[in-house]
Structure formats: structure tokens, C-alpha cells
Tab-separated table of C-alpha atoms in Angstrom:
chain	number	residue	atom	x	y	z
A	1	MET	CA	97.693	32.759	0.182
A	2	PRO	CA	94.302	33.867	1.525
A	3	PRO	CA	91.495	33.956	-1.118
A	4	ARG	CA	90.910	37.350	-2.654
A	5	SER	CA	87.644	38.998	-1.907
A	6	VAL	CA	85.042	39.541	-4.551
A	7	THR	CA	85.473	43.293	-4.193
A	8	TYR	CA	89.175	42.948	-4.924
A	9	LEU	CA	88.650	40.803	-7.954
A	10	LEU	CA	86.060	43.123	-9.376
A	11	GLY	CA	88.355	46.148	-8.751
A	12	PHE	CA	91.236	44.323	-10.390
A	13	MET	CA	89.220	43.383	-13.531
A	14	THR	CA	87.823	46.908	-13.786
A	15	ALA	CA	91.441	48.351	-13.629
A	16	VAL	CA	92.608	45.921	-16.349
A	17	CYS	CA	89.631	46.860	-18.517
A	18	VAL	CA	90.288	50.621	-18.059
A	19	VAL	CA	93.982	50.212	-18.860
A	20	CYS	CA	93.230	48.159	-22.026
A	21	SER	CA	90.626	50.676	-23.131
A	22	LEU	CA	93.031	53.544	-22.721
A	23	MET	CA	95.676	51.594	-24.676
A	24	VAL	CA	93.263	50.917	-27.488
A	25	SER	CA	92.003	54.464	-27.580
A	26	THR	CA	95.516	55.878	-27.642
A	27	ALA	CA	96.541	53.486	-30.458
A	28	ALA	CA	93.361	54.472	-32.455
A	29	VAL	CA	94.166	58.194	-32.079
A	30	LEU	CA	97.789	57.698	-33.112
A	31	LEU	CA	96.807	55.556	-36.051
A	32	LYS	CA	94.014	57.877	-37.286
A	33	ASP	CA	96.447	60.568	-38.351
A	34	ARG	CA	98.424	57.988	-40.312
A	35	GLN	CA	95.266	56.563	-41.791
A	36	ASP	CA	94.024	60.012	-42.797
A	37	ALA	CA	97.323	60.884	-44.411
A	38	ASN	CA	97.349	57.578	-46.324
A	39	ALA	CA	93.749	58.163	-47.460
A	40	LEU	CA	94.714	61.673	-48.788
A	41	LEU	CA	97.772	60.286	-50.488
A	42	ASP	CA	95.629	57.599	-52.209
A	43	LYS	CA	93.144	60.154	-53.380
A	44	GLN	CA	96.012	62.356	-54.712
A	45	ARG	CA	97.411	59.345	-56.477
A	46	ASN	CA	94.053	58.643	-58.249
A	47	VAL	CA	93.753	62.307	-59.300
A	48	LEU	CA	97.276	61.939	-60.895
A	49	VAL	CA	96.147	58.706	-62.610
A	50	ALA	CA	93.072	60.472	-64.081
A	51	MET	CA	95.396	63.185	-65.271
A	52	GLY	CA	97.830	60.677	-66.806
A	53	ALA	CA	100.633	61.859	-64.594
A	54	LEU	CA	100.824	58.306	-63.161
A	55	LYS	CA	99.909	55.059	-64.908
A	56	SER	CA	97.077	52.926	-63.521
A	57	GLY	CA	98.552	50.447	-61.054
A	58	GLU	CA	101.889	52.120	-61.048
A	59	TRP	CA	103.666	52.286	-57.547
A	60	ALA	CA	104.867	55.727	-56.590
A	61	SER	CA	106.519	56.881	-53.470
A	62	ARG	CA	104.878	59.535	-51.166
A	63	GLN	CA	107.585	61.942	-52.278
A	64	LYS	CA	106.858	61.413	-56.012
A	65	ILE	CA	103.067	61.748	-55.492
A	66	GLU	CA	103.472	64.965	-53.466
A	67	SER	CA	105.881	66.361	-56.013
A	68	LEU	CA	103.511	65.630	-58.960
A	69	PHE	CA	100.553	66.941	-57.100
A	70	ALA	CA	102.309	70.273	-56.572
A	71	GLN	CA	101.112	71.298	-60.018
A	72	VAL	CA	97.520	70.701	-59.058
A	73	ARG	CA	95.371	73.515	-57.632
A	74	PRO	CA	92.421	72.286	-55.503
A	75	VAL	CA	89.399	74.642	-55.798
A	76	ILE	CA	86.000	74.712	-54.056
A	77	VAL	CA	82.974	75.107	-56.334
A	78	ASP	CA	79.551	76.085	-55.204
A	79	LEU	CA	77.324	73.637	-57.172
A	80	ARG	CA	74.242	75.826	-56.503
A	81	THR	CA	75.741	78.698	-58.566
A	82	GLY	CA	78.519	77.143	-60.608
A	83	GLU	CA	80.943	79.645	-59.103
A	84	GLU	CA	84.261	79.073	-57.372
A	85	THR	CA	84.500	80.234	-53.814
A	86	ARG	CA	87.315	81.173	-51.468
A	87	GLU	CA	85.192	81.035	-48.382
A	88	ILE	CA	86.003	77.357	-47.770
A	89	ASP	CA	89.539	76.068	-47.448
A	90	PRO	CA	90.184	73.133	-49.794
A	91	ALA	CA	92.778	71.744	-47.378
A	92	THR	CA	90.146	71.170	-44.686
A	93	PHE	CA	87.136	70.531	-46.788
A	94	ASP	CA	85.651	66.991	-46.413
A	95	PRO	CA	83.642	66.088	-49.559
A	96	PHE	CA	82.227	62.864	-48.003
A	97	LYS	CA	80.771	64.674	-45.021
A	98	ALA	CA	79.526	67.664	-47.071
A	99	ALA	CA	77.528	65.283	-49.339
A	100	ARG	CA	75.804	63.546	-46.417
A	101	ARG	CA	74.953	66.339	-43.915
A	102	VAL	CA	71.591	67.888	-44.332
A	103	GLU	CA	72.903	71.329	-43.680
A	104	THR	CA	75.553	71.138	-46.393
A	105	SER	CA	73.704	69.225	-49.158
A	106	ARG	CA	70.311	68.942	-50.747
A	107	PRO	CA	68.191	66.003	-52.016
A	108	ALA	CA	69.061	65.071	-55.571
A	109	PRO	CA	66.371	65.001	-58.193
A	110	GLU	CA	65.425	61.592	-59.425
A	111	ASN	CA	68.333	60.266	-61.431
A	112	LEU	CA	69.628	57.000	-63.022
A	113	ALA	CA	72.943	57.227	-61.121
A	114	ARG	CA	70.985	56.891	-57.915
A	115	VAL	CA	72.739	59.744	-56.342
A	116	MET	CA	70.714	60.550	-53.174
A	117	ARG	CA	72.159	63.967	-52.167
A	118	VAL	CA	74.078	66.752	-53.937
A	119	PRO	CA	76.599	68.649	-51.813
A	120	ASN	CA	76.320	72.480	-51.822
A	121	HIS	CA	80.089	72.535	-52.495
A	122	ALA	CA	82.572	70.261	-54.264
A	123	LEU	CA	86.286	69.989	-54.403
A	124	VAL	CA	87.745	70.028	-57.914
A	125	TYR	CA	91.338	70.058	-59.217
A	126	LYS	CA	92.725	72.459	-61.778
A	127	VAL	CA	95.979	71.899	-63.593
A	128	PHE	CA	97.639	74.849	-65.172
A	129	LYS	CA	100.245	75.239	-67.956
A	130	GLY	CA	101.624	78.720	-67.371
A	131	ASP	CA	98.636	80.906	-66.657
A	132	ARG	CA	96.171	78.846	-68.649
A	133	LEU	CA	93.989	75.981	-67.561
A	134	ASP	CA	95.332	72.777	-69.009
A	135	MET	CA	93.159	70.189	-67.359
A	136	LEU	CA	90.226	69.913	-64.939
A	137	VAL	CA	89.683	66.935	-62.594
A	138	LEU	CA	86.154	66.342	-61.258
A	139	PRO	CA	85.016	63.960	-58.600
A	140	VAL	CA	82.182	61.632	-59.717
A	141	GLU	CA	80.112	59.003	-57.945
A	142	GLY	CA	77.107	56.710	-58.569
A	143	LYS	CA	75.721	53.325	-58.173
A	144	GLY	CA	76.978	50.258	-60.027
A	145	LEU	CA	75.531	46.850	-59.426
A	146	TRP	CA	76.588	46.199	-55.817
A	147	SER	CA	78.146	49.395	-54.636
A	148	THR	CA	78.750	53.064	-55.121
A	149	LEU	CA	81.583	53.863	-57.494
A	150	TYR	CA	83.802	56.803	-56.419
A	151	GLY	CA	86.208	58.185	-59.022
A	152	PHE	CA	87.738	61.077	-60.886
A	153	LEU	CA	87.120	62.334	-64.411
A	154	ALA	CA	89.844	64.449	-66.101
A	155	LEU	CA	88.902	66.878	-68.840
A	156	ASP	CA	91.387	68.499	-71.254
A	157	HIS	CA	91.595	72.364	-71.504
A	158	ASP	CA	88.648	72.450	-73.928
A	159	LEU	CA	86.547	70.924	-71.105
A	160	THR	CA	84.986	68.481	-73.523
A	161	THR	CA	87.727	65.997	-74.301
A	162	ILE	CA	88.269	63.283	-71.748
A	163	HIS	CA	91.844	62.839	-70.577
A	164	GLY	CA	91.203	59.990	-68.207
A	165	LEU	CA	88.793	58.202	-65.841
A	166	THR	CA	89.657	56.301	-62.726
A	167	PHE	CA	87.723	54.825	-59.773
A	168	TYR	CA	89.384	54.683	-56.421
A	169	LYS	CA	86.644	53.000	-54.330
A	170	HIS	CA	83.937	50.516	-55.130
A	171	GLY	CA	82.671	47.028	-54.336
A	172	GLU	CA	81.916	45.584	-57.748
A	173	THR	CA	82.512	41.890	-58.577
A	174	PRO	CA	86.138	41.163	-59.429
A	175	GLY	CA	86.482	40.059	-63.047
A	176	LEU	CA	83.098	41.599	-64.005
A	177	GLY	CA	82.102	45.015	-62.808
A	178	GLY	CA	85.458	45.251	-60.983
A	179	GLU	CA	87.002	45.587	-64.493
A	180	VAL	CA	86.473	49.283	-64.058
A	181	ASP	CA	89.951	49.051	-62.516
A	182	ASN	CA	91.467	47.284	-65.520
A	183	PRO	CA	94.166	49.505	-67.059
A	184	LEU	CA	93.203	48.254	-70.541
A	185	TRP	CA	89.646	49.489	-70.121
A	186	LYS	CA	90.813	52.774	-68.581
A	187	SER	CA	93.055	53.289	-71.629
A	188	LEU	CA	89.956	53.404	-73.861
A	189	TRP	CA	88.802	56.743	-72.381
A	190	PRO	CA	91.423	59.300	-73.391
A	191	GLY	CA	90.384	61.258	-76.457
A	192	ARG	CA	86.668	60.538	-76.099
A	193	LYS	CA	84.228	63.441	-75.980
A	194	ALA	CA	82.043	64.061	-72.980
A	195	PHE	CA	79.814	66.608	-74.833
A	196	ASP	CA	78.695	67.142	-78.349
A	197	GLU	CA	78.728	70.539	-80.189
A	198	THR	CA	75.503	71.668	-78.491
A	199	GLY	CA	76.812	70.989	-75.007
A	200	ALA	CA	74.713	67.919	-74.365
A	201	VAL	CA	76.383	65.064	-72.388
A	202	ARG	CA	76.959	62.267	-74.876
A	203	ILE	CA	79.534	60.026	-73.459
A	204	GLN	CA	78.324	56.443	-73.021
A	205	VAL	CA	79.604	52.996	-72.205
A	206	ILE	CA	77.918	50.718	-74.776
A	207	LYS	CA	77.325	46.987	-75.034
A	208	GLY	CA	80.067	45.481	-77.202
A	209	LYS	CA	82.917	47.344	-78.936
A	210	ALA	CA	83.188	50.975	-79.698
A	211	GLY	CA	85.263	52.489	-82.440
A	212	PRO	CA	88.402	54.645	-81.931
A	213	PRO	CA	87.956	58.092	-80.495
A	214	GLU	CA	88.458	59.748	-83.902
A	215	SER	CA	85.475	58.055	-85.506
A	216	ASP	CA	83.378	57.082	-82.392
A	217	PRO	CA	84.085	59.837	-79.871
A	218	TYR	CA	81.071	59.383	-77.635
A	219	HIS	CA	81.201	55.597	-76.967
A	220	VAL	CA	83.476	53.393	-74.874
A	221	ASP	CA	83.565	49.509	-74.916
A	222	GLY	CA	81.217	47.848	-72.495
A	223	LEU	CA	82.327	45.472	-69.670
A	224	SER	CA	81.618	41.834	-70.540
A	225	GLY	CA	79.101	40.399	-68.118
A	226	ALA	CA	78.721	43.651	-66.211
A	227	THR	CA	76.004	45.527	-67.977
A	228	GLN	CA	74.663	47.146	-64.827
A	229	THR	CA	78.008	48.405	-63.740
A	230	HIS	CA	78.948	49.927	-67.101
A	231	ASN	CA	75.459	51.508	-67.310
A	232	GLY	CA	76.230	52.934	-63.888
A	233	VAL	CA	79.307	54.529	-65.258
A	234	THR	CA	77.269	56.146	-68.027
A	235	HIS	CA	74.614	57.402	-65.604
A	236	LEU	CA	77.028	58.772	-63.072
A	237	LEU	CA	78.881	60.743	-65.771
A	238	ALA	CA	75.620	62.053	-67.166
A	239	PHE	CA	74.587	63.221	-63.751
A	240	TRP	CA	77.783	64.975	-62.622
A	241	LEU	CA	78.403	66.603	-66.022
A	242	GLY	CA	74.724	67.667	-66.227
A	243	PRO	CA	72.743	70.615	-64.738
A	244	ASP	CA	72.577	69.157	-61.211
A	245	GLY	CA	76.276	68.530	-61.074
A	246	PHE	CA	79.161	70.443	-62.661
A	247	GLY	CA	77.323	71.486	-65.811
A	248	PRO	CA	76.847	75.113	-64.793
A	249	TYR	CA	80.447	75.413	-63.566
A	250	LEU	CA	81.749	74.014	-66.834
A	251	ALA	CA	79.606	76.338	-68.850
A	252	LYS	CA	80.957	79.340	-66.998
A	253	LEU	CA	84.538	78.151	-67.286
A	254	ARG	CA	84.138	77.829	-71.118
A	255	HIS	CA	82.800	81.403	-71.417
A	256	SER	CA	85.213	83.014	-68.918
A	257	ALA	CA	88.544	84.541	-69.514
A	258	PRO	CA	91.521	82.225	-69.173
A	259	ALA	CA	91.603	80.890	-65.659
A	260	GLN	CA	94.358	82.206	-63.392
A	261	PRO	CA	96.416	79.799	-61.232
A	262	GLY	CA	95.701	81.743	-58.105
A	263	GLY	CA	92.117	80.496	-57.707
A	264	ALA	CA	88.712	81.688	-59.018
A	265	SER	CA	88.539	83.223	-62.448
A	266	ARG	CA	88.326	86.884	-62.707
A	267	ASP	CA	85.507	88.326	-64.808
């Protein structure tokens, strides 16, 4: 067999590279839809955990998650005004991008949660019993020791009592700050009070042991050996429940007529 020319070899290698690139690109495109669907399902599962509809760590099929999530109404809130808006479709809204694009967010004031930017809009989840609001699930995020913690806080219909707290993404140390995932620690949150009678944010993770919700409503047990992480939880809740987060929205909900399941409240 005569030796191949350099031109032939270069052409052959180029063709192989092009074919491989096309195969990888095609696979990435095909996988992205599945990855996006799985990410959405995981977020829905964590909303349900915060609501108490699923137990922390409980496995659930896609069908069960979608069935349970049917009772949840996603709503877009304008954090600049505290009003709900119908101008943005919750189904296509990307909270992560909204919080990081300059045109859809604003610099956060100095804060202990180390939140850098506040999105103009946020996606919240309303759960209705009949025509009355039964629960509200809010997205929360803030710095722990090593990472940003992303989670959901569920408030009961009084918008003060905590129904549940869960984190779906973080990089804290397993066995220390990573204990924010521990079902036993999560079980300490239901029944605690996020606000006092004056409307001030009071919920706090303390060093050591807290009493039961009935006698010590504003405190939750600290995480042993993870002071900076549990302080981070306190700070991120204070930020997102405060005036730069969902505080104005919560105040308007409390003073509005019973919310209707079709979307924004009617004055």
C-alpha cells in the first residue's frame, strides 16, 4: 500500500474531529432537555419537602411529585413593589439568571447573608385550601462557610409560623455544615415563628439547644461544629424575610383580602 500523503492524513483527522464534535454536540443537546427536566423535578420535590407533602430524603416517583405539585400555584412577585405580576410567565422564568443579570437585578445593600444582587422578580409558590391561602413557599439563599446555600422556606397561612425549611443545593462540609440536610435538624423548624408581634424578623439558629416551639418560638438548635454555617442560615432568613427581600410582599399579603387561587390578590 502506497504511503498516504500528509494532505490526506490531515483531511482524515479533520473529518474524524468534525464527526466526533457533531456527535458530542448532538448528545449534549439531547441530554440538556432531560437534565433540565430532572432539575425542575428536583426543585419541585424540595418545595414539597418544605411544605411537608414529602418527607426529607423520601423517594418519590415523577408521577407522584407532579401529582402533589398540582396543588401548588407558582406566582411571580416584583420585589421592588411587593406586588404579584402576571407580566412574566412562571413556567419560563429562570430565577438564577434573573438574579445575576444586570438588567434584571440590582446590587444588594450590605448584608450579613452576603447576597450580592437582588432580582427584580422572584418565583414563589402558593398553596391553597379552597379559595384561601394555606401556605406560602419562598426561595432563600445566602452564604454558609464554604458555599451558597439555596433552599425553600414554607410559611403557614398566618405568614408567620414556619412550616418547613429545606436546602436543595450547597457545598458545606458533610457531617458539619452539611447537617442542614439532616432530617432531624429539619424537623426542629415546624411551628417556629419567623416574626414577632411587631413584624420584626426574629427567627435565629442559636449555639446549643433551643426549647420547644411553644416556649421558645424564635430559636432553633445550632449545628455542632458549624457555627458559620448556622449563622449563615440565620442571616439569609433575615435578609429574605426583611425589607430588601419578601418583607413588603408579606406585609401586603397579610393586609389583603383572602388570596384567590387564580393568581394575584384582588384589592
